[in-house]
Coordinates of C-alpha atoms in Angstrom, one line a residue:
X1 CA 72.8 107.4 101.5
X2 CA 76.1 106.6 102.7
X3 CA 79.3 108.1 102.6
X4 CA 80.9 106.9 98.9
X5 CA 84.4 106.7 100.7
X6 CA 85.4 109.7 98.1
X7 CA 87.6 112.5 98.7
X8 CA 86.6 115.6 101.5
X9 CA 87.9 117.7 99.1
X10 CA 85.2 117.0 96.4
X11 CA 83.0 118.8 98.7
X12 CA 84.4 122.1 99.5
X13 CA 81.1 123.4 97.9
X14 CA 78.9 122.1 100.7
X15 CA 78.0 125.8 102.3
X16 CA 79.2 124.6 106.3
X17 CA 81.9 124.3 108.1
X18 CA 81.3 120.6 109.0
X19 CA 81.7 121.0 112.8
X20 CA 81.4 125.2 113.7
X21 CA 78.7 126.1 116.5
X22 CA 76.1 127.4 114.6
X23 CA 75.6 124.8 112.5
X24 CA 72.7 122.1 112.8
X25 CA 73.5 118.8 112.7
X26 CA 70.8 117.4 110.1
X27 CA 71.7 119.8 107.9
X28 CA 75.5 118.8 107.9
X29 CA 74.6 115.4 107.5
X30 CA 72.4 116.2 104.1
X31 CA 75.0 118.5 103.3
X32 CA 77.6 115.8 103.2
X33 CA 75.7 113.5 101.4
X34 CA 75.0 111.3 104.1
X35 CA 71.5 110.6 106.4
X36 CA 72.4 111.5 110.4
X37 CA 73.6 109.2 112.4
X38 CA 70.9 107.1 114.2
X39 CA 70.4 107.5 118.1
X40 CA 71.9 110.9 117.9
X41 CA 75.7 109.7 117.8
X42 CA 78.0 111.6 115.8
X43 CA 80.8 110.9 114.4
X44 CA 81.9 109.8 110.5
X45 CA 80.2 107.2 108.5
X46 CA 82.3 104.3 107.3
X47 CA 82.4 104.4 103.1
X48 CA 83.8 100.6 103.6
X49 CA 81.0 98.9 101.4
X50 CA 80.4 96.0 103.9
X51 CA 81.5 98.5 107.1
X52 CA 78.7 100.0 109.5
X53 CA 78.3 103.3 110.5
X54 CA 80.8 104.2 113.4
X55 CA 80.3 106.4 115.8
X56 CA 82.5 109.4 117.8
X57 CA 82.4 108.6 121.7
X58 CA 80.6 111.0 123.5
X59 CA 82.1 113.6 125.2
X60 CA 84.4 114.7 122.2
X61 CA 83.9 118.0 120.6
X62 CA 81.8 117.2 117.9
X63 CA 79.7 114.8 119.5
X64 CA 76.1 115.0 121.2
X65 CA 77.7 115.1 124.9
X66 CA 79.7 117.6 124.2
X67 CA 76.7 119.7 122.1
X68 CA 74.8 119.3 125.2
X69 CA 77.3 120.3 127.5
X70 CA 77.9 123.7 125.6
X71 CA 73.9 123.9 125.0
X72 CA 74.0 123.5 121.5
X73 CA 71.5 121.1 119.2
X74 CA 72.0 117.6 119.3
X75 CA 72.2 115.4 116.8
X76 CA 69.2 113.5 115.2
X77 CA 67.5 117.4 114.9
X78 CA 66.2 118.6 111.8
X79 CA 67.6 121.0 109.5
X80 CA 67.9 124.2 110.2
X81 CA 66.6 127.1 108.0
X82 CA 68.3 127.9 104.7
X83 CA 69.6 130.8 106.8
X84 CA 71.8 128.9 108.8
X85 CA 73.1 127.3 106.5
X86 CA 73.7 131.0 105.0
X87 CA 75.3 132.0 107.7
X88 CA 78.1 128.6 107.9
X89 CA 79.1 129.8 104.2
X90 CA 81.6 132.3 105.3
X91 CA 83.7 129.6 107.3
X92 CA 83.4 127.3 104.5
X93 CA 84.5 129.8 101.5
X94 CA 87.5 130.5 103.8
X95 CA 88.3 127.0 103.7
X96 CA 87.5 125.8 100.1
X97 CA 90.8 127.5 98.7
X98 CA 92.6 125.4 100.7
X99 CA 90.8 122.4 99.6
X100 CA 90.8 122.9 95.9
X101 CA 94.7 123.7 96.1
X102 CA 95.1 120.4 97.8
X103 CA 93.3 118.9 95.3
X104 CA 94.7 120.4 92.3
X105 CA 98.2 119.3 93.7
X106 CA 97.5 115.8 94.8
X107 CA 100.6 114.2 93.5
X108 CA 103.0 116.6 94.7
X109 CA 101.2 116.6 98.4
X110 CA 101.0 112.4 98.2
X111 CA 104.7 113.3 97.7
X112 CA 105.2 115.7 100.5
X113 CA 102.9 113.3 103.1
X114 CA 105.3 110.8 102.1
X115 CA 108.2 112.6 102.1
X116 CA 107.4 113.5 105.8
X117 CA 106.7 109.9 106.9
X118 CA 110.0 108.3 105.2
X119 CA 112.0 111.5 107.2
X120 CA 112.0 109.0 110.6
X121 CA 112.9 106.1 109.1
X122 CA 115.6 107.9 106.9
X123 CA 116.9 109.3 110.3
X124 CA 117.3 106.0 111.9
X125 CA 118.8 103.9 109.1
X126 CA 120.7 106.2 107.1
X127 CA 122.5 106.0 110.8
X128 CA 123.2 102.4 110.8
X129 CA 126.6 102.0 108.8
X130 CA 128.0 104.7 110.8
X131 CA 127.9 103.2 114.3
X132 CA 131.2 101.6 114.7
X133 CA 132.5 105.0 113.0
X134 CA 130.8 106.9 115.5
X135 CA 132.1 104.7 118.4
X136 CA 135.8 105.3 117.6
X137 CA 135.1 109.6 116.9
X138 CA 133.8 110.0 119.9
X139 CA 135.8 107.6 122.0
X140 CA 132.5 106.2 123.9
X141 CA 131.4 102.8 124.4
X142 CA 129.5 101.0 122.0
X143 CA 126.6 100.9 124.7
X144 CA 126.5 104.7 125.0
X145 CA 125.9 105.1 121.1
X146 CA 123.6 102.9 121.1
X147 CA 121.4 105.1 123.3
X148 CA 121.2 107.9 120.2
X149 CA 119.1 105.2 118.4
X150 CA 117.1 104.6 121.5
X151 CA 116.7 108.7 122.0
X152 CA 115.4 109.2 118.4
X153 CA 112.9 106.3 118.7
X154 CA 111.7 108.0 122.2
X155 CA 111.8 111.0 120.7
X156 CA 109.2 110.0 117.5
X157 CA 107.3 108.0 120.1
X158 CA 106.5 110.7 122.6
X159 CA 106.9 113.7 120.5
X160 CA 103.1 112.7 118.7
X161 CA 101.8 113.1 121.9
X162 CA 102.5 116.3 121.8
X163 CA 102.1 117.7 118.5
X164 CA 99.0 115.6 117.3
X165 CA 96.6 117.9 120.0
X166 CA 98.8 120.8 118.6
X167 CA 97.4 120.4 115.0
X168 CA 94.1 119.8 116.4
X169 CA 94.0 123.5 118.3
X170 CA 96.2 125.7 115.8
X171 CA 95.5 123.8 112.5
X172 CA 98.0 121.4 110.2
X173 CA 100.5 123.9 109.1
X174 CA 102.0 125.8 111.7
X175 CA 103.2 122.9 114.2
X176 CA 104.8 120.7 110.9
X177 CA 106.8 123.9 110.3
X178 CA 107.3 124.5 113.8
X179 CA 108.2 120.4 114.1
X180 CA 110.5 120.8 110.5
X181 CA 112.2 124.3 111.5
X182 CA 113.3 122.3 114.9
X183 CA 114.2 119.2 113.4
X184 CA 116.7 120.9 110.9
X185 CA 118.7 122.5 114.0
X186 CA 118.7 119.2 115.9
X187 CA 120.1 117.4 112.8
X188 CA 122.5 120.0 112.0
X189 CA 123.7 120.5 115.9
X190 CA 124.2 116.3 115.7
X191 CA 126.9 116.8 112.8
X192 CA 128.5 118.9 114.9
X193 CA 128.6 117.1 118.4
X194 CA 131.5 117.1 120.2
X195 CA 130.8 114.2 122.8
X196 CA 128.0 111.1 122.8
X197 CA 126.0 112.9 125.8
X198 CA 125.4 116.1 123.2
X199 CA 124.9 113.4 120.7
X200 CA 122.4 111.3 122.2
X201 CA 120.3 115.0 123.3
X202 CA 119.8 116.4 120.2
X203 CA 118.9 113.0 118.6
X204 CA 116.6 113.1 121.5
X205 CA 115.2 116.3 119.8
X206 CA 115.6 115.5 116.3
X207 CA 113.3 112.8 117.1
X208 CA 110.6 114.8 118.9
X209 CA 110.3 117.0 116.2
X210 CA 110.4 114.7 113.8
X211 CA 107.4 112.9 115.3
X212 CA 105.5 115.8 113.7
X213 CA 106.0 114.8 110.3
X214 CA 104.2 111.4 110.9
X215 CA 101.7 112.3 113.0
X216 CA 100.4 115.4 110.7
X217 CA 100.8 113.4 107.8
X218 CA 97.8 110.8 109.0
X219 CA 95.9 114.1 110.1
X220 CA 95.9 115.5 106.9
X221 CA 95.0 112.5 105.3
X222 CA 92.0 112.8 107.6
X223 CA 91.3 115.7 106.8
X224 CA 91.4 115.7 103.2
X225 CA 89.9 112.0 103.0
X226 CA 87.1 109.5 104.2
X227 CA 86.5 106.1 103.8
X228 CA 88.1 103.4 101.3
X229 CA 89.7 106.6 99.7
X230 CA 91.1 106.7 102.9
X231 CA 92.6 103.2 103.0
X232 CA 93.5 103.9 99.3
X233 CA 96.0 106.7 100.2
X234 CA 97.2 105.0 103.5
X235 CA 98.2 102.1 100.8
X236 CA 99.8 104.9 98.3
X237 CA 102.3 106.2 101.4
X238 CA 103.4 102.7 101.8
X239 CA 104.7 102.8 98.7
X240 CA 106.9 105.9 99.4
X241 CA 107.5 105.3 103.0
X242 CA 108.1 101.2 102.6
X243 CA 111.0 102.4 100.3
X244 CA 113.0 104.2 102.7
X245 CA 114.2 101.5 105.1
X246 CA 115.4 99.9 101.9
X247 CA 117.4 103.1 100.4
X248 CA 118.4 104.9 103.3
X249 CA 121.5 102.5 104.5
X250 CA 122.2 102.1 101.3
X251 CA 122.5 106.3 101.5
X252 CA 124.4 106.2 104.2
X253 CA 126.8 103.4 103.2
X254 CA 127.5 105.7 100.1
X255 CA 128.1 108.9 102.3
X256 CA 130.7 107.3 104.4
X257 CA 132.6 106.2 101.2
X258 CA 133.4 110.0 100.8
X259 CA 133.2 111.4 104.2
X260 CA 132.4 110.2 108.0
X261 CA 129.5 110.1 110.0
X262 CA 129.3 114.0 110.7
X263 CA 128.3 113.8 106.5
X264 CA 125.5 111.8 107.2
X265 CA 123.3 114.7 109.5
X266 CA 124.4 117.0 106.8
X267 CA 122.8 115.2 104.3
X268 CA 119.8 114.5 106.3
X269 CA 119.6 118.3 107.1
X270 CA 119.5 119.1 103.5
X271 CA 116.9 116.6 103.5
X272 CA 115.0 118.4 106.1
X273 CA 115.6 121.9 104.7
X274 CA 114.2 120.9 101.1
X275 CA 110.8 119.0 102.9
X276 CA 110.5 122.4 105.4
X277 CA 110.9 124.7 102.0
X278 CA 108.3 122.5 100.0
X279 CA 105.8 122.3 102.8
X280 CA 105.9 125.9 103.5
X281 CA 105.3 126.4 99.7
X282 CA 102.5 123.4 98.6
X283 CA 101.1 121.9 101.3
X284 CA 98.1 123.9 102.1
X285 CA 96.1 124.2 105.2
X286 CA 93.5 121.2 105.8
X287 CA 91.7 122.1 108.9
X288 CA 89.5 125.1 108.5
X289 CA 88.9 127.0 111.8
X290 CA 85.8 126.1 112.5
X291 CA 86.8 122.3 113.0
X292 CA 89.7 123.1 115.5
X293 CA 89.5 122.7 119.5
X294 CA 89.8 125.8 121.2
X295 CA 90.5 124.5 124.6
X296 CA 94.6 123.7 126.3
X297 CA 96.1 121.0 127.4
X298 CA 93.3 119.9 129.5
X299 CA 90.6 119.2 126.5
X300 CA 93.4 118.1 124.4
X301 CA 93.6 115.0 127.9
X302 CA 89.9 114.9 127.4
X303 CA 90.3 114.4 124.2
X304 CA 92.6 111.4 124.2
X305 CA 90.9 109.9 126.9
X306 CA 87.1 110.2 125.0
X307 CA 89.1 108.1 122.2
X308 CA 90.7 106.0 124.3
X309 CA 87.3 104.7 126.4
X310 CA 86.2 104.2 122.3
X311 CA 86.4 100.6 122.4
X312 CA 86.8 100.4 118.8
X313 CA 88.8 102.6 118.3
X314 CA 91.2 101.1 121.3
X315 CA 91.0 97.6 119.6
X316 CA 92.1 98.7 116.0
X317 CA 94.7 100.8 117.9
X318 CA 96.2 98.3 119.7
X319 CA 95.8 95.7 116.5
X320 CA 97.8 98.1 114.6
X321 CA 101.0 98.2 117.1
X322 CA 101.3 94.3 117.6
X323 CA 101.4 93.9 114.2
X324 CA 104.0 96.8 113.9
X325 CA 105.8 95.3 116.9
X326 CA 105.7 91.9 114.6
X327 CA 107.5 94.3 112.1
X328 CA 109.8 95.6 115.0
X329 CA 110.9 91.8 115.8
X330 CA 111.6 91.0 112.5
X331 CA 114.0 94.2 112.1
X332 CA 115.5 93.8 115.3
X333 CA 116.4 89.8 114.6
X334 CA 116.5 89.2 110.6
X335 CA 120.3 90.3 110.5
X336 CA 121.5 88.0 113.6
X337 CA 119.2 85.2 112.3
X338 CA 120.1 85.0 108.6
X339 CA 123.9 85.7 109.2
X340 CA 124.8 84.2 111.7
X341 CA 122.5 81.1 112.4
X342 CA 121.5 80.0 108.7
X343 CA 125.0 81.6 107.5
X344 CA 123.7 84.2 104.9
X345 CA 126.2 86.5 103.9
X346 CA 125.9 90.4 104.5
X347 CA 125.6 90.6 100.5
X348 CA 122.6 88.0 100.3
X349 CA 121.1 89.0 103.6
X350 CA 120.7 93.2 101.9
X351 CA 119.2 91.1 99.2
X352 CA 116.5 89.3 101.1
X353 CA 115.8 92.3 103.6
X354 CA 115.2 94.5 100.4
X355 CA 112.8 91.4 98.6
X356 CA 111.3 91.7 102.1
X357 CA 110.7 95.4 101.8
X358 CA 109.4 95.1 98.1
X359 CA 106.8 92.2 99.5
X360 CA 105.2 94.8 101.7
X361 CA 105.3 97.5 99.5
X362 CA 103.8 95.4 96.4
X363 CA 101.2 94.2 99.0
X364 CA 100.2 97.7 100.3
X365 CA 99.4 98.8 96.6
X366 CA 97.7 95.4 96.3
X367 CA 95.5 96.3 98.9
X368 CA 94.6 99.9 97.7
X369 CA 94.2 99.5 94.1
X370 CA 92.3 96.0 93.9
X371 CA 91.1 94.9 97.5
X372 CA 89.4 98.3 98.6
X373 CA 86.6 99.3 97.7
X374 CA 85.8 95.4 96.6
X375 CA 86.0 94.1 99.8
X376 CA 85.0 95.7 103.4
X377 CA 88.5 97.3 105.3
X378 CA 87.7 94.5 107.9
X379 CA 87.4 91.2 105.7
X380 CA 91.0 92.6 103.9
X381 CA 92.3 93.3 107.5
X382 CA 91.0 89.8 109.3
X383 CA 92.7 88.2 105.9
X384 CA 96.1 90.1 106.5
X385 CA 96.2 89.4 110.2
X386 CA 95.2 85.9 109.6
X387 CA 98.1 85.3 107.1
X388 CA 100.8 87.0 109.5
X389 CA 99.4 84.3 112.2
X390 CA 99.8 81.3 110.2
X391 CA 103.4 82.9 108.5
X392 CA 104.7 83.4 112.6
X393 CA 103.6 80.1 112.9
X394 CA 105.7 78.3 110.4
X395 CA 108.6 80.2 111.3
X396 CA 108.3 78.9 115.0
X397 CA 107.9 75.2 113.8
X398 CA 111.0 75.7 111.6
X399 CA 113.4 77.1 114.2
X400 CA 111.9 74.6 116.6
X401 CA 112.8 71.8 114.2
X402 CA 109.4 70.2 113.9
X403 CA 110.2 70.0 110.2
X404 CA 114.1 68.8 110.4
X405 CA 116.5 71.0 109.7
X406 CA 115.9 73.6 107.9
X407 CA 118.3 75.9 105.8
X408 CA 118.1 79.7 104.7
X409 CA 115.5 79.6 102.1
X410 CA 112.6 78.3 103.9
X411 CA 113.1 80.4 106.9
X412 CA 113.6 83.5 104.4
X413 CA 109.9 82.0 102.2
X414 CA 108.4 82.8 105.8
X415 CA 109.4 86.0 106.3
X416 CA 108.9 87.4 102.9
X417 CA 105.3 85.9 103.0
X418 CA 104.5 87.6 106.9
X419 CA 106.1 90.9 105.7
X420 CA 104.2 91.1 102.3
X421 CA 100.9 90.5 105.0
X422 CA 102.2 93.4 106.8
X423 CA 100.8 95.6 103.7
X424 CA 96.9 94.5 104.5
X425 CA 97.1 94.8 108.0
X426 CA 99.1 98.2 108.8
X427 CA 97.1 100.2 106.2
X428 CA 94.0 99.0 107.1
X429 CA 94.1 99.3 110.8
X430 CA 94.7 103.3 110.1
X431 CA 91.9 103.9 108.0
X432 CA 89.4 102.2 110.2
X433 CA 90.7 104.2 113.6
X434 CA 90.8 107.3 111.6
X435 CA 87.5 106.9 109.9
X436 CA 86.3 107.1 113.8
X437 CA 87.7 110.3 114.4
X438 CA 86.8 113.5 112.5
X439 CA 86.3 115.3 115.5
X440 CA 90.1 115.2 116.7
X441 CA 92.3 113.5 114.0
X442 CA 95.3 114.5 115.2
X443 CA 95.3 113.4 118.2
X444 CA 93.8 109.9 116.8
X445 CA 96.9 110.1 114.7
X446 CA 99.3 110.5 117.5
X447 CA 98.2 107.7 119.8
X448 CA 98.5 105.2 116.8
X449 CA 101.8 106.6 116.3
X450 CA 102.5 106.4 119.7
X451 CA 100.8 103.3 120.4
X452 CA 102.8 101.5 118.0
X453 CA 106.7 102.5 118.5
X454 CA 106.0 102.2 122.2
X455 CA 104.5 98.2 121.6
X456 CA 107.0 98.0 119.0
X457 CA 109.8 99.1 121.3
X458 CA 109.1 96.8 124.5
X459 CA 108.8 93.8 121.7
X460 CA 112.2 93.7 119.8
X461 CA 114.2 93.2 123.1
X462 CA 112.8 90.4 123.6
X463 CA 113.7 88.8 120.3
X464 CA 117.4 88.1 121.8
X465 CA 116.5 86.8 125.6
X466 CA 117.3 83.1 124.7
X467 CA 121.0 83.7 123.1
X468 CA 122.3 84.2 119.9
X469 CA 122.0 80.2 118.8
X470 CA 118.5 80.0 118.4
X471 CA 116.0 81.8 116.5
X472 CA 113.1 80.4 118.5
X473 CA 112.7 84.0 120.7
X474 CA 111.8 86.1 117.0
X475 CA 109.7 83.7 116.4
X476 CA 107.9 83.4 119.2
X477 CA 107.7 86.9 120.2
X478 CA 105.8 87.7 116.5
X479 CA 103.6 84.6 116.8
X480 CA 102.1 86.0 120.0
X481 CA 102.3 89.7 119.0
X482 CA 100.0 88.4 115.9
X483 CA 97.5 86.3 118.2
X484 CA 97.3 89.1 120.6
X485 CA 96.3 91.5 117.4
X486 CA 93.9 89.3 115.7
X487 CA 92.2 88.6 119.8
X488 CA 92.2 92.5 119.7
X489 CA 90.6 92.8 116.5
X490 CA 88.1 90.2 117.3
X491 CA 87.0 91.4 121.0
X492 CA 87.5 95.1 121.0
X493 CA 86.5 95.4 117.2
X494 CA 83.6 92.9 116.4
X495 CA 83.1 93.5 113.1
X496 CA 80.9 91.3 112.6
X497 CA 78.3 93.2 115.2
X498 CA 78.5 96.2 113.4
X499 CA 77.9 94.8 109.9
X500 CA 74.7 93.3 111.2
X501 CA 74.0 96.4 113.1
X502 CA 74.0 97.9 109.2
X503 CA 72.5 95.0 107.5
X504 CA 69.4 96.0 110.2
X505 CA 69.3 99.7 108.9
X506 CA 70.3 100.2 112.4

């Protein structure tokens, strides 16, 4: 039968590897609990209760093209004799520890993975309050600073590129402490910089190795879970991550009451030397040898081109960053729109970013803890998506003034409704590209990561290309980032042709 959506780690006692050579493919698929995949395709079985089976593309390790390539069985084949799977216990014992710590410790790793996925937000708005500060220490121009908030954000955006096939060749651990170990210097060379140019470098670093924290976080959710457990956990990091925009420039505000800007990378440096200390200690290792690629940067290209020509795969990809570039407008405009065009003051406009904040996170756990597992990833995500389109909407015939004039409130009901939406749409979108991609989760994990600060990035400029008296450009740029996501969904996705492709027994 089906994958239940529970957790991998429930079934360290299955005697394979999951993926290692000498392992056959019908017996994995019985050892996991689940029938092989018809037509010979490989890849993980969707636990969504109204979900199909999805499929790896082919020429992925793991999958039948790349079986046949290296001349071993493809998939579809019987089991092999209780002697193979003999022979896959060794792998597997190897791994189990690893697996049974990480479930004896799951609160303090959900607290670690979340930890690590709050760290780039923390970097970026614990920074905020300082700018002006920063402006007059280093005697640049407000333009030039500027640019260390644009280097950290390239910095998270391309670093995943990098260290997502890293994890998938040398295993979880030893890039995030690489990735932590580097980010700590940056961080603690920053408090020290002596002009803007040094500045805006080693922000340029702390970013790229802070991308690791993100990026390894999804793997290792990956790893460690399948299906609407999956989607559950995604929902659970929300939680811990959502609350860091809201905290950190509070944080920073706080830290420039007793010291200047240079205080602020210390503190984040402590920050990064207590996560690099804990993750040393309890986060285990989740991907056991037999699952990693062996080949260099040209499989790891292979790789992220195989998943890439995965049309849906692509489609909840690219979902996933126009709704984050939704977020991105909405950050990027909320404090020029409710300050200075519908006259909020700094006081109420902290108040309303922060009910924001709380919408999406009260949403997120919404989705984990009732919707999933009651409703198919892909009903909950069309419903989310479907919201954030009619939310953009409503904002655009407001600050068009289809409705009159408008003051504060209405414009602010808008936004709290389309960022609470945000909590069914960006959880969601995860779990169903990762629950494609067993075979190479890291790198899965870096092109959404990737994917969406780059989309997210070339969208928030845009919210200000009409002026500072009008509203009309945030608007518009997150109705069409929504349309394009739910057209996505709907082309590249078709949910509806794999649930009948199920509904067949196909």
């Amino acid at each position: 039968m089906p994958d239940s959506g529970g957790s991998r780690a429930q079934r360290e006692h299955i005697p394979t590897s999951g993926t290692g050579p000498g392992a056959a493919p019908g017996a994995r698929a019985e050892a996991d609990g689940a029938l092989p995949t018809p037509h010979g395709d490989a890849g993980a079985l969707s636990a969504d209760p109204a979900a199909p089976q999805v499929t790896a593309p082919p020429g992925l390790p793991g999958t039948p093209g790349h079986r046949a390539a290296s001349g071993l069985p493809a998939s579809g084949v019987k089991a092999a004799p209780e002697a193979a799977l003999t022979a896959e216990a060794a792998p597997a014992a190897k791994a189990a520890p690893a697996l049974k710590a990480a479930r004896r410790t799951g609160f303090l790793v959900t607290m670690v993975l979340g930890g690590l996925t709050a760290l780039p937000p923390l970097s970026m708005d614990m920074y905020l309050p300082a700018l002006p500060a920063v402006t007059d220490s280093l005697s640049a121009p407000a333009a030039t600073i500027q640019l260390t908030l644009t280097a950290c954000l390239a910095g998270m955006a391309l670093g995943q590129l990098v260290v997502g096939p890293m994890s998938d060749r040398w295993g979880r651990r030893r890039p995030l402490l690489l990735g932590m170990v580097v980010y700590v210097i940056a961080t603690a060379i920053c408090a020290l910089a002596p002009t803007a140019e040094l500045l805006i470098a080693f922000r340029l670093l702390q970013g790229l190795a802070g991308a690791a924290g993100i990026v390894i976080a999804r793997a290792v959710v990956r790893d460690l879970y399948d299906g609407v457990e999956m989607a559950r956990f995604f929902s659970t990091l929300m939680l811990i991550s959502g609350a860091a925009p809201i905290i950190a420039p509070l944080i920073g505000g706080q830290v420039m009451r007793f010291t200047d800007w240079r205080g602020i990378f210390v503190v984040l440096t402590g920050v990064g030397v207590v996560l690099t200390l804990v993750v040393w200690k309890w986060l285990h290792e989740t991907l056991p040898p037999g699952d990693r690629h062996t080949g260099g940067v040209g499989e790891a290209l292979r790789t992220m081109r195989g998943l890439l020509a995965d049309r849906v795969f692509t489609g909840y990809m690219i979902a996933g960053g126009l709704a984050f570039a939704v977020l991105f407008a909405y950050i990027a405009a909320s404090p020029f729109v409710m300050q200075e065009i519908y006259g909020a003051s700094p006081q109420t406009f902290s108040l309303l970013f922060g009910l924001n904040s709380i919408g999406l996170i009260a949403v997120g756990q919404i989705n984990g803890k009732l919707l999933v597992g009651r409703f198919s990833l892909d009903k909950v995500l069309a419903f989310g998506l479907a919201v954030i389109v009619l939310a953009a909407l409503a904002l655009l015939l407001m600050t068009l003034g289809v409705f009159g004039e408008v003051g504060l409130v209405p414009v602010a009901a808008g936004l709290f409704v389309l960022m609470s939406a945000m909590g069914l749409a960006m959880p969601n979108t995860n779990a169903q590209a990762l629950m494609r991609t067993k075979h190479a989760a890291g790198s899965a994990s870096a092109l959404l990561g990737t994917s969406s600060f780059l989309i997210g990035a070339i969208a928030s400029p845009l919210v200000g290309i009409a002026g500072e008296d009008t509203a009309v450009p945030m608007a518009v740029v997150q109705l069409v980032c929504a349309v394009a996501a739910v057209g996505c969904f709907l082309i590249l996705c078709r949910p509806w042709q794999r649930a009948g492709r199920e509904a067949g027994g196909l």
